[in-house]
Each structure stands twice: as structure tokens, then as C-alpha cells.
Amino acid sequence: MDHTDLTFLPEEVQAAIEGSRRVSEEVVASLGVMVSKLRDESVEARRESGIEQVWLECEEMYLGIDDMNRSDFAGARWAKSTTMEGPLVKRGIGESSNDRASAYIKLAARYVDAGTSKVCEIALPVDGKAFTLHATPVPSLDAMERDQRPAESLTGVPMPNRDGQPVTVSDLAKHQKRLAEDAASKASEQIWDWMVEYKHPAELRKVIFDGARIGTGVLKGPFARTSNAVKVTKAAAGQIQVNMVSQTKPIAKWLDPWLFYPAKGCGEDIHAGGHCFELAPMLATELMDLAEDPTYIAKNIEKVIAEGPGRSNKNDTGVNPHRQELNRRWQFDVWHFYGRIPKSAFQAANPKQAMEFEDELAMVKDTVSAIVTIVNNTVIRAILHPLESGRLPFHTFNWRRRAGHWAGVGVAEQVKTPQQICNAATRAMLNNAARSSGSQVVVDAEAVMPANGKWEIVGDKLWYLNKGSGVDDVRKAFGAFEWPNTTDQLMKIVEYAFRLAEEHSSIPLITQGQSGDTTPDTFSGQQLQDNNAQQLLRDVGFGLNDTVSTPFVDQLYEWLLLDPSVGDDVKGDYQVDTSGALAIIEKALQDSSIMAMGTMLSNKAFRISESKWFESWCRSRRMNPAEFQYSDDEWEKITSQPPP
């Protein structure tokens, strides 16, 4: 039956239903107006902050582009001038307006890549998770753990153990704490299993690279992804049954910072603004696929497709180098809003989900945390935020803090001045080399004449001396002069630029595997310099843990508590501990000290565990200790055998 056909109902009922529909449509339309206004404010705030121009300059520095060589990238978006003074016409291949050198030395790219690789190396473990969950301490259990009275005094029931001895209150407390820690361990493994499935380290590497390149990287998550999995079960008579099962799990992904817009006035903390926007350009076919999802409003999707793209593209800055002008003509600007909206607006936009969470919404007064998707200022979806806390599922990583702004300072921006010095000195050196490679010829045109009539300097050329000019010696009418070569002087400026890049970025060449005149010859001196060279990268790694890893794992833990597919025996009151990430960073930077500690293993007075030392040493060398150690079953067999 067509549910839109209401002719079988009485007229007064039809009128009431139609009136209710019109009211709901008006509420949804007003929601689109509200979200569109917030979007425009966020887009304008980011544009006016000037951060987009900084990002574009960093993008160009990493690629090696400026106004002198922009014509070499005629097919790229960056070939367009970003200033009023820049060239408007691109030169074709082989064309040149002058003979000046346009070489670009990618100094910034070198330091961006070095910083990225080093932070990824020290901050991302190769053999497991860098976090754990601990059961929240219970003061009453801590007090009971010291109580040696029989448990019968509390329960009133005799409780003997396996040996027939009475179980004490302390035994009960220890048992409860052991159960809590076991549940915390299972919860930790569940969260790590989610992270492994969507390849968390790979996504985080992209975030770190963006942080080093333009100053800011964005990790989006957790958010739900539904996928089909194969489930194999054994039926009767030994038969195997294969079924397709739909699974919804939390994932995270790298997000292009150009597509992220926090709230206006959020300052340094994107969560302080309470809402944010994600831009997701889509083609018409992609939008049509969304209409099959019951959470989307199919009628509104058909409406925006009929309108065509471009209705709200004017809100995009147009500076984004990752969005080609040709693609923007065919792509719809799909904006995802994360924040709080009026409860009545959500109920009108998604009545089905509102009925499913009717009891929860009844406790809410005015607003609810939701995710609203709009296209051409029209709402095409509104769903409840998957986390009860309503925290924004976005985490920004800044290479260096920028006071008063949520976007940080990257390596490329730090070495901007050395990059300009290096380019200017290199180009001057090449221009000078071109001039000094030949001779400057001075000719008295009345005294000499080329035999072939062409005024050019080539080998074995014949010249005539004009007797009537009064010049009796050809050397008085014809002279060649050498242009001075200043390569040595200009090379000193280039070397100065490289030294300046080290100072501005705080990434010495020693961390890039190179040494120079200042590298100490002694082992202790080199170890001291290497440790000092890692100070900035250590701080960057700690910042990654504080701003991305810790809050992200916190949200995954909240997801675990709310996920109905996770067993209740895994859920509990836990504390997220990410100190493991900090320990991994320190171990990666102190590998030489860990190696030297190996001589202390034989002295039992130090109480050093050989297995723990071996694991730390492997991790400091970026190796997985599990690849060299016995499995738990193998080790149990070895230790269970009696000594010879």
C-alpha cells in the first residue's frame, strides 16, 4: 500500500495529517536555515583568520612552488596566483619572459619529511597498543583487602576454600579486584581490536604529516561504519552454514583540514565552540545512493539533485588547493553539522529515531546532540549523536601551538624565511654563473665589420677592419671582458640558510642521519647531542598523545559502554591510561641507555627482569619482541618440565 495515499481516510483526518506534515516540513526548513547560518559563520571565521593563506603557502613550499616557477606547474591548482601582484598568464613550456633562474630548492619539504618520519617512528608502536584500561579504585575494597576476618562474619554463611580453610574478607576483596581487572583487560583488547581493523596507525601517520606540513592534522572518530561480514557456523550432521552478518563498529579516519570548519570564536580548543562542520563533496550519483539509507530524507535529496550543485558552493573559500575548479562544477557541497539542535526540530526531521529513543528524549528539555547533513541549505538527514556526552568526534593535532588559534604552526611555516633565503641565493648564484660562463664583448661598430654580416660571437669567425675609421690596431676596437664569478660568496648564504632552517625548526641535521663539524667525536658527547636533538620531537610526541590519542581512546571507551553488541561482562568503571604511549616515546629516544643497562642483568640486587628488559630493548629498536619470544603455551611447557 502507498502510505502517501490518504484518500481512504475521512477528510477531517486527511486534513489533520496534511497539516501535521506541513508543520514538520516548516520545522525542518527552519532547521536548515539555522544550520546554514552557523555554517556561513564558521566558513567566514576561518577565512578571516588568515590561516587558509598560511596553509596555502605551506602547501606550495612543500611542493616547491612560488611566483617565479609557477608556470612550470601549469596543470596544477597551485599554478594560479594567490596575490594581486602575481603573474596572471601562465607561460608555456619552453617560453620565458627573461633569462633569470627559477630553481626552487625544497628545503621545507626535507624538514617536513624528517620531522614526520621521526615522530611516527617514536610515537607509533610496532607491536601493540599504547594504552590500557584500569579498574577504578574502590576505597572500600582497599580497606577490606587488609581485613583477615573470616568472610562468614559478613555473609553469615560458611565459605571454606579448596583446602577447607575459611575464606577471609581479604580473599573476597582480592577476588573482586581481580575480576574487575580481568574485565578491564578484555575491554582494552576490544578497543584495540577496533583500532586494528580500520588500521589506526596508518590514519594517524597522515594526521602527523599534515601537522608537520601545514601545522594542523585532524583525526575524525569515532564514528560508525556498517559492513557485511561472513559468519561460519557448524550445523547438524557436521554441515557448515555460511551467513552474511551486518556489523556496525566504530572507526576513525584522517580528515583533510581544508574540509574542517570549527565554530566561530572557539579559540585554541575546537570543542569549546560546541559545534563544527565537515565538508564532504559528492556527485549526484553518490547523493542518490544516500537516498536508499532510511536515515536520510529521500524527498529532500531528490529536491537538491533537481536544483543542481553550486547553490552553496559560494560559501567555500575557493582557496582550497585540493578542490579543482572543474570538480566543483559537478560536486554538491554536503555539509555535516555536529552540535546541539532543538529537540522539536530533530523530532520533525527524524520521527522514526525519535520514537526509538522516546524515553531518553522525554528527559531532555530543549536541545539534543545531533548530526545534521545539509545540501543547498536543505536538511537531508538528522540523527542523534552516537555518544551520550555529545563530544565532537574530531581531534586536532598541532605541531606547535599557535596562541589564540585552533590551528598550529608547522615545520614548513617555521622554515619559511630560510626557504626564501635559500631560493634567492641559489637563483642569484645561477644567474651569476650564466653571466660569468661567457665573455662580455665590446666592439667599435665603425671600426670592425663581420665578414658574413651577422653580429654574433661564434668560433672561427672572420672580421674586417675598416681602414677609414682611423683605428690602426684591432685590439683597440674589439675587446672581451670576464664577468666576475661570485659562487663562493653566494654559497655561504645558502649554507647560512640551511643552518637557519635547523634553528627555526629545532630539527638538527643529526636527527636526519647527517653529521657536521659540530658533531662530537666522543661517544658520550654524541649521545648527549643526540638526546638534546630529540627534545622538540619528544614534546611533539607528547602533544600528539595529549590532544589526539587520549581523548580519542576516551571516546572509544564511551562507545564500548553504549554498544549493545559488547557483552556486559566487559563493561565497567575504568580509567583510560595512555602513559604507555609516553613510555614508548621515551624508550625510542633512550635506546642507547637501555642497551647499556644489559650489563646489569646479572646483578640480582638491581631486581631487573630479563624479559621486561628484552621487550623494552626491542621496542627501542622498533622491533616486535613477540617475534623472538616463546608463545605462552610454549613457555608453559618449558617451565613445567622438571629440571635435569
Coordinates of C-alpha atoms in Angstrom, one line a residue, residues 225-606:
R225 CA 30.7 2.1 9.9
T226 CA 28.4 -0.7 8.9
S227 CA 29.9 -3.6 6.9
N228 CA 28.9 -7.1 5.9
A229 CA 30.9 -9.9 7.3
V230 CA 30.9 -13.7 6.7
K231 CA 29.8 -15.8 9.7
V232 CA 30.5 -19.5 9.6
T233 CA 28.6 -21.9 11.9
K234 CA 28.5 -25.6 12.2
A235 CA 25.1 -27.1 11.7
A236 CA 23.8 -30.6 12.4
A237 CA 25.5 -33.6 10.9
G238 CA 28.7 -31.7 10.6
Q239 CA 27.5 -29.4 7.9
I240 CA 28.8 -25.8 7.6
Q241 CA 26.5 -22.9 7.3
V242 CA 27.7 -19.6 5.9
N243 CA 25.7 -16.4 6.6
M244 CA 26.2 -12.7 5.8
V245 CA 26.0 -10.6 9.0
S246 CA 25.8 -6.8 9.1
Q247 CA 28.2 -5.4 11.7
T248 CA 28.4 -1.8 13.0
K249 CA 31.7 -0.8 14.5
P250 CA 33.5 2.4 15.5
I251 CA 36.3 3.6 13.2
A252 CA 38.4 6.7 12.8
K253 CA 40.0 8.3 9.7
W254 CA 42.2 11.1 8.7
L255 CA 40.3 14.2 7.6
D256 CA 41.7 16.9 5.2
P257 CA 42.0 20.0 7.4
W258 CA 40.7 22.1 4.4
L259 CA 37.4 20.3 4.8
F260 CA 37.0 21.0 8.6
Y261 CA 35.4 24.2 10.0
P262 CA 35.1 24.6 13.8
A263 CA 32.8 27.0 15.5
K264 CA 33.3 30.8 15.3
G265 CA 35.3 32.0 18.3
C266 CA 36.4 28.6 19.5
G267 CA 39.9 29.9 20.2
E268 CA 42.5 27.2 20.7
D269 CA 40.0 24.5 21.6
I270 CA 37.6 23.3 18.8
H271 CA 35.4 21.6 21.5
A272 CA 34.9 25.0 23.2
G273 CA 32.7 26.2 20.4
G274 CA 30.2 23.3 20.9
H275 CA 29.8 22.6 17.2
C276 CA 31.7 22.2 14.0
F277 CA 31.2 21.3 10.3
E278 CA 32.7 18.8 7.9
L279 CA 32.5 19.4 4.1
A280 CA 32.1 16.2 2.0
P281 CA 31.8 17.0 -1.7
M282 CA 29.7 14.4 -3.6
L283 CA 28.5 13.7 -7.1
A284 CA 24.8 13.3 -7.9
T285 CA 25.1 9.5 -8.1
E286 CA 26.6 9.5 -4.6
L287 CA 23.7 11.5 -3.3
M288 CA 21.2 9.2 -5.0
D289 CA 22.9 6.2 -3.2
L290 CA 22.3 8.0 0.2
A291 CA 18.5 8.1 -0.6
E292 CA 18.5 4.3 0.0
D293 CA 19.5 4.8 3.6
P294 CA 16.4 5.1 5.8
T295 CA 18.0 7.7 8.0
Y296 CA 18.1 10.2 5.0
I297 CA 15.1 12.2 3.8
A298 CA 14.7 10.9 0.2
K299 CA 12.3 13.6 -0.8
N300 CA 14.8 16.3 0.1
I301 CA 17.6 14.5 -1.7
E302 CA 15.6 14.5 -4.9
K303 CA 14.9 18.2 -4.4
V304 CA 18.6 19.2 -4.1
I305 CA 19.6 17.0 -7.1
A306 CA 16.9 18.7 -9.2
E307 CA 18.3 22.1 -8.1
G308 CA 21.8 21.0 -9.1
P309 CA 25.2 21.7 -7.5
G310 CA 26.6 25.2 -6.8
R311 CA 23.8 26.6 -4.7
S312 CA 26.0 26.9 -1.6
N313 CA 29.5 26.5 -3.2
K314 CA 29.9 30.2 -2.8
N315 CA 30.4 29.5 0.9
D316 CA 33.6 27.6 0.1
T317 CA 36.6 29.8 0.2
G318 CA 37.8 29.0 -3.3
V319 CA 41.4 28.9 -1.9
N320 CA 41.3 25.2 -1.1
P321 CA 44.0 23.7 -3.4
H322 CA 42.6 20.2 -3.1
R323 CA 39.3 21.1 -4.8
Q324 CA 39.7 21.6 -8.5
E325 CA 37.5 24.2 -10.2
L326 CA 36.2 21.6 -12.7
N327 CA 35.1 19.2 -10.0
R328 CA 33.3 22.0 -8.1
R329 CA 31.0 22.4 -11.0
W330 CA 29.7 18.9 -10.7
Q331 CA 30.0 18.2 -7.0
F332 CA 27.4 19.0 -4.4
D333 CA 28.6 20.6 -1.2
V334 CA 27.4 18.2 1.5
W335 CA 27.9 19.7 5.0
H336 CA 27.8 17.6 8.1
F337 CA 26.9 19.6 11.2
Y338 CA 27.9 18.2 14.7
G339 CA 26.3 20.0 17.6
R340 CA 23.1 20.7 19.5
I341 CA 19.8 21.4 17.8
P342 CA 16.2 22.0 19.1
K343 CA 14.5 18.8 20.2
S344 CA 11.4 19.6 18.2
A345 CA 13.5 20.1 15.0
F346 CA 15.1 16.7 15.5
Q347 CA 11.7 15.0 16.1
A348 CA 10.4 16.6 12.9
A349 CA 13.4 15.6 10.8
N350 CA 13.8 12.0 12.1
P351 CA 10.5 10.9 13.7
K352 CA 11.5 7.2 13.4
Q353 CA 14.6 7.5 15.6
A354 CA 12.7 9.9 17.9
M355 CA 10.2 7.2 18.6
E356 CA 13.0 4.7 19.2
F357 CA 14.6 7.0 21.8
E358 CA 11.3 8.4 23.1
D359 CA 12.1 7.7 26.8
E360 CA 15.6 9.3 26.5
L361 CA 14.2 12.3 24.7
A362 CA 11.5 12.8 27.2
M363 CA 14.2 13.6 29.8
V364 CA 15.7 16.3 27.5
K365 CA 14.4 19.8 27.9
D366 CA 15.3 21.9 24.9
T367 CA 18.2 20.6 22.7
V368 CA 19.7 17.3 21.8
S369 CA 23.2 16.5 20.4
A370 CA 22.8 15.5 16.8
I371 CA 24.4 15.2 13.4
V372 CA 22.7 17.2 10.7
T373 CA 23.5 16.9 7.0
I374 CA 22.5 19.7 4.6
V375 CA 22.9 20.3 0.9
N376 CA 22.0 23.6 -0.8
N377 CA 20.7 24.7 2.6
T378 CA 18.3 21.8 2.7
V379 CA 18.3 19.2 5.5
I380 CA 18.7 15.7 4.1
R381 CA 19.4 13.9 7.4
A382 CA 19.3 14.4 11.2
I383 CA 20.4 11.6 13.6
L384 CA 21.3 11.5 17.3
H385 CA 24.9 11.7 18.3
P386 CA 26.1 8.2 19.0
L387 CA 27.8 9.3 22.2
E388 CA 25.7 10.4 25.2
S389 CA 28.3 13.0 26.1
G390 CA 27.8 14.7 22.7
R391 CA 31.6 15.3 22.4
L392 CA 32.7 16.3 18.9
P393 CA 34.3 13.3 17.1
F394 CA 37.2 15.4 15.9
H395 CA 40.7 15.7 17.3
T396 CA 43.3 18.3 16.1
F397 CA 47.0 17.7 16.3
N398 CA 49.2 20.8 16.2
W399 CA 52.9 20.6 15.5
R400 CA 53.5 23.7 17.6
R401 CA 50.9 25.8 19.4
R402 CA 49.6 29.0 17.8
A403 CA 48.4 31.3 20.5
G404 CA 44.7 32.1 20.2
H405 CA 44.0 29.8 17.3
W406 CA 43.0 26.1 16.9
A407 CA 45.4 25.6 14.0
G408 CA 49.1 25.3 14.9
V409 CA 52.4 26.2 13.4
G410 CA 54.0 23.6 11.1
V411 CA 57.6 22.9 10.1
A412 CA 57.1 24.5 6.6
E413 CA 55.9 27.7 8.2
Q414 CA 58.9 27.6 10.6
V415 CA 61.4 27.4 7.8
K416 CA 59.7 30.0 5.6
T417 CA 62.5 32.6 5.9
P418 CA 65.3 30.1 5.4
Q419 CA 63.5 28.8 2.4
Q420 CA 63.2 32.2 0.9
I421 CA 66.9 32.9 1.6
C422 CA 68.0 29.7 0.1
N423 CA 65.9 30.2 -3.1
A424 CA 67.1 33.8 -3.5
A425 CA 70.8 32.9 -3.0
T426 CA 70.6 29.9 -5.3
R427 CA 68.9 31.8 -8.1
A428 CA 71.4 34.7 -7.8
M429 CA 74.2 32.1 -8.0
L430 CA 72.7 30.5 -11.1
N431 CA 72.2 33.9 -12.7
N432 CA 75.7 34.9 -11.9
A433 CA 77.0 31.6 -13.3
A434 CA 75.2 32.1 -16.5
R435 CA 76.8 35.6 -17.0
S436 CA 80.3 34.6 -15.8
S437 CA 80.4 31.5 -18.0
G438 CA 80.8 33.6 -21.1
S439 CA 82.6 36.9 -22.1
Q440 CA 81.2 40.4 -22.3
V441 CA 82.3 41.7 -25.8
V442 CA 82.8 45.4 -26.5
V443 CA 83.0 46.3 -30.3
D444 CA 83.6 49.6 -32.1
A445 CA 80.9 49.0 -34.8
E446 CA 82.6 51.7 -37.1
A447 CA 86.0 50.1 -36.9
V448 CA 85.2 46.4 -37.5
M449 CA 82.6 44.6 -39.6
P450 CA 81.7 40.8 -39.6
A451 CA 82.5 39.2 -42.8
N452 CA 79.2 37.4 -43.0
G453 CA 77.2 40.5 -41.9
K454 CA 76.0 38.8 -38.7
W455 CA 76.8 40.4 -35.3
E456 CA 77.3 37.2 -33.3
I457 CA 80.1 35.5 -31.4
V458 CA 80.9 32.1 -32.7
G459 CA 84.1 30.1 -33.3
D460 CA 86.3 30.7 -36.4
K461 CA 84.6 33.9 -37.3
L462 CA 86.1 36.4 -39.9
W463 CA 86.1 40.2 -39.2
Y464 CA 87.1 43.1 -41.4
L465 CA 89.0 46.2 -40.0
N466 CA 87.7 49.4 -41.5
K467 CA 90.7 51.5 -42.5
G468 CA 88.7 54.6 -42.7
S469 CA 87.9 54.6 -39.0
G470 CA 91.3 55.7 -38.0
V471 CA 91.9 52.7 -35.8
D472 CA 95.2 51.1 -36.7
D473 CA 95.1 48.2 -34.1
V474 CA 92.1 45.9 -34.0
R475 CA 92.6 45.4 -30.3
K476 CA 91.5 49.0 -29.8
A477 CA 88.1 48.3 -31.5
F478 CA 87.4 44.8 -30.2
G479 CA 87.7 43.6 -26.5
A480 CA 86.4 40.7 -24.4
F481 CA 85.9 41.0 -20.6
E482 CA 85.1 38.3 -18.0
W483 CA 82.1 38.8 -15.7
P484 CA 83.2 38.2 -12.0
N485 CA 82.0 34.8 -10.6
T486 CA 80.6 35.1 -7.0
T487 CA 79.7 31.4 -6.4
D488 CA 81.8 31.1 -3.3
Q489 CA 80.2 34.2 -1.7
L490 CA 76.7 33.1 -2.6
M491 CA 77.2 29.5 -1.4
K492 CA 77.9 30.9 2.1
I493 CA 74.4 32.4 2.0
V494 CA 73.0 29.1 1.0
E495 CA 74.8 27.4 3.9
Y496 CA 73.6 30.1 6.2
A497 CA 70.0 29.3 5.1
F498 CA 70.5 25.6 5.9
R499 CA 71.8 26.5 9.4
L500 CA 68.9 28.9 9.9
A501 CA 66.5 26.1 9.0
E502 CA 67.9 23.9 11.8
E503 CA 67.5 26.7 14.3
H504 CA 64.0 27.8 13.2
S505 CA 62.6 24.2 13.1
S506 CA 64.6 22.8 16.0
I507 CA 65.3 19.7 13.9
P508 CA 69.1 19.4 13.7
L509 CA 70.8 17.5 10.8
I510 CA 71.9 14.9 13.3
T511 CA 68.3 13.7 13.6
Q512 CA 68.3 13.4 9.8
G513 CA 71.2 11.0 9.9
Q514 CA 73.8 13.6 9.0
S515 CA 76.8 15.0 10.9
G516 CA 78.9 18.0 10.6
D517 CA 81.8 20.0 12.1
T518 CA 79.8 20.4 15.4
T519 CA 79.2 16.7 15.9
P520 CA 81.2 15.4 18.9
D521 CA 83.8 12.7 18.3
T522 CA 83.3 11.0 21.7
F523 CA 80.6 8.5 22.4
S524 CA 79.2 10.4 25.5
G525 CA 79.3 13.7 23.7
Q526 CA 77.5 12.3 20.7
Q527 CA 74.9 10.6 23.0
L528 CA 74.3 13.9 24.8
Q529 CA 73.9 15.8 21.5
D530 CA 71.6 13.2 20.1
N531 CA 69.4 13.3 23.2
N532 CA 69.3 17.1 23.1
A533 CA 68.4 17.0 19.4
Q534 CA 65.3 14.9 20.3
Q535 CA 63.8 17.4 22.7
L536 CA 61.4 19.0 20.3
L537 CA 60.3 15.7 18.7
R538 CA 59.7 14.3 22.2
D539 CA 57.5 17.3 23.0
V540 CA 55.6 16.9 19.7
G541 CA 55.0 13.2 20.5
F542 CA 53.7 14.2 24.0
G543 CA 51.4 16.7 22.3
L544 CA 50.0 14.1 20.0
N545 CA 49.2 11.9 23.0
D546 CA 47.5 14.7 24.9
T547 CA 45.4 16.1 22.0
V548 CA 44.6 13.1 19.9
S549 CA 45.4 9.7 21.5
T550 CA 44.0 10.2 25.0
P551 CA 40.7 11.9 24.1
F552 CA 40.1 9.5 21.2
V553 CA 40.5 6.4 23.4
D554 CA 38.2 8.1 26.0
Q555 CA 35.5 8.3 23.3
L556 CA 36.1 4.7 22.2
Y557 CA 35.7 3.7 25.9
E558 CA 32.4 5.6 26.0
W559 CA 31.3 3.9 22.7
L560 CA 32.1 0.5 24.3
L561 CA 29.8 1.2 27.3
L562 CA 27.0 2.1 24.9
D563 CA 27.5 -0.6 22.3
P564 CA 24.8 -3.3 22.8
S565 CA 26.9 -5.8 20.8
V566 CA 29.6 -5.7 23.5
G567 CA 29.0 -8.1 26.4
D568 CA 28.1 -6.8 29.8
D569 CA 31.0 -8.7 31.4
V570 CA 33.4 -6.4 29.6
K571 CA 31.7 -3.1 30.6
G572 CA 32.7 -1.5 33.9
D573 CA 34.1 1.6 35.6
Y574 CA 37.5 2.0 34.1
Q575 CA 40.3 4.6 33.9
V576 CA 42.0 5.1 30.5
D577 CA 45.8 5.1 30.8
T578 CA 47.8 6.3 27.8
S579 CA 51.1 6.5 29.7
G580 CA 52.2 3.6 27.6
A581 CA 52.4 6.0 24.6
L582 CA 54.7 8.3 26.6
A583 CA 56.8 5.3 27.7
I584 CA 57.2 4.2 24.1
I585 CA 58.4 7.7 23.1
E586 CA 60.9 7.7 25.9
K587 CA 62.2 4.2 25.1
A588 CA 62.6 5.1 21.4
L589 CA 64.8 8.1 22.5
Q590 CA 66.8 6.2 25.1
D591 CA 67.7 3.1 23.2
S592 CA 71.4 3.5 24.0
S593 CA 70.8 3.7 27.7
I594 CA 68.6 0.6 27.6
M595 CA 71.4 -1.2 25.7
A596 CA 74.0 -0.2 28.3
M597 CA 71.7 -1.5 31.1
G598 CA 72.1 -5.0 29.7
T599 CA 75.4 -5.4 31.7
M600 CA 73.4 -5.0 34.9
L601 CA 71.1 -8.0 34.3
S602 CA 73.4 -10.5 36.0
N603 CA 73.3 -8.5 39.3
K604 CA 70.1 -9.6 41.0
A605 CA 70.4 -6.7 43.5
F606 CA 69.0 -4.4 40.9

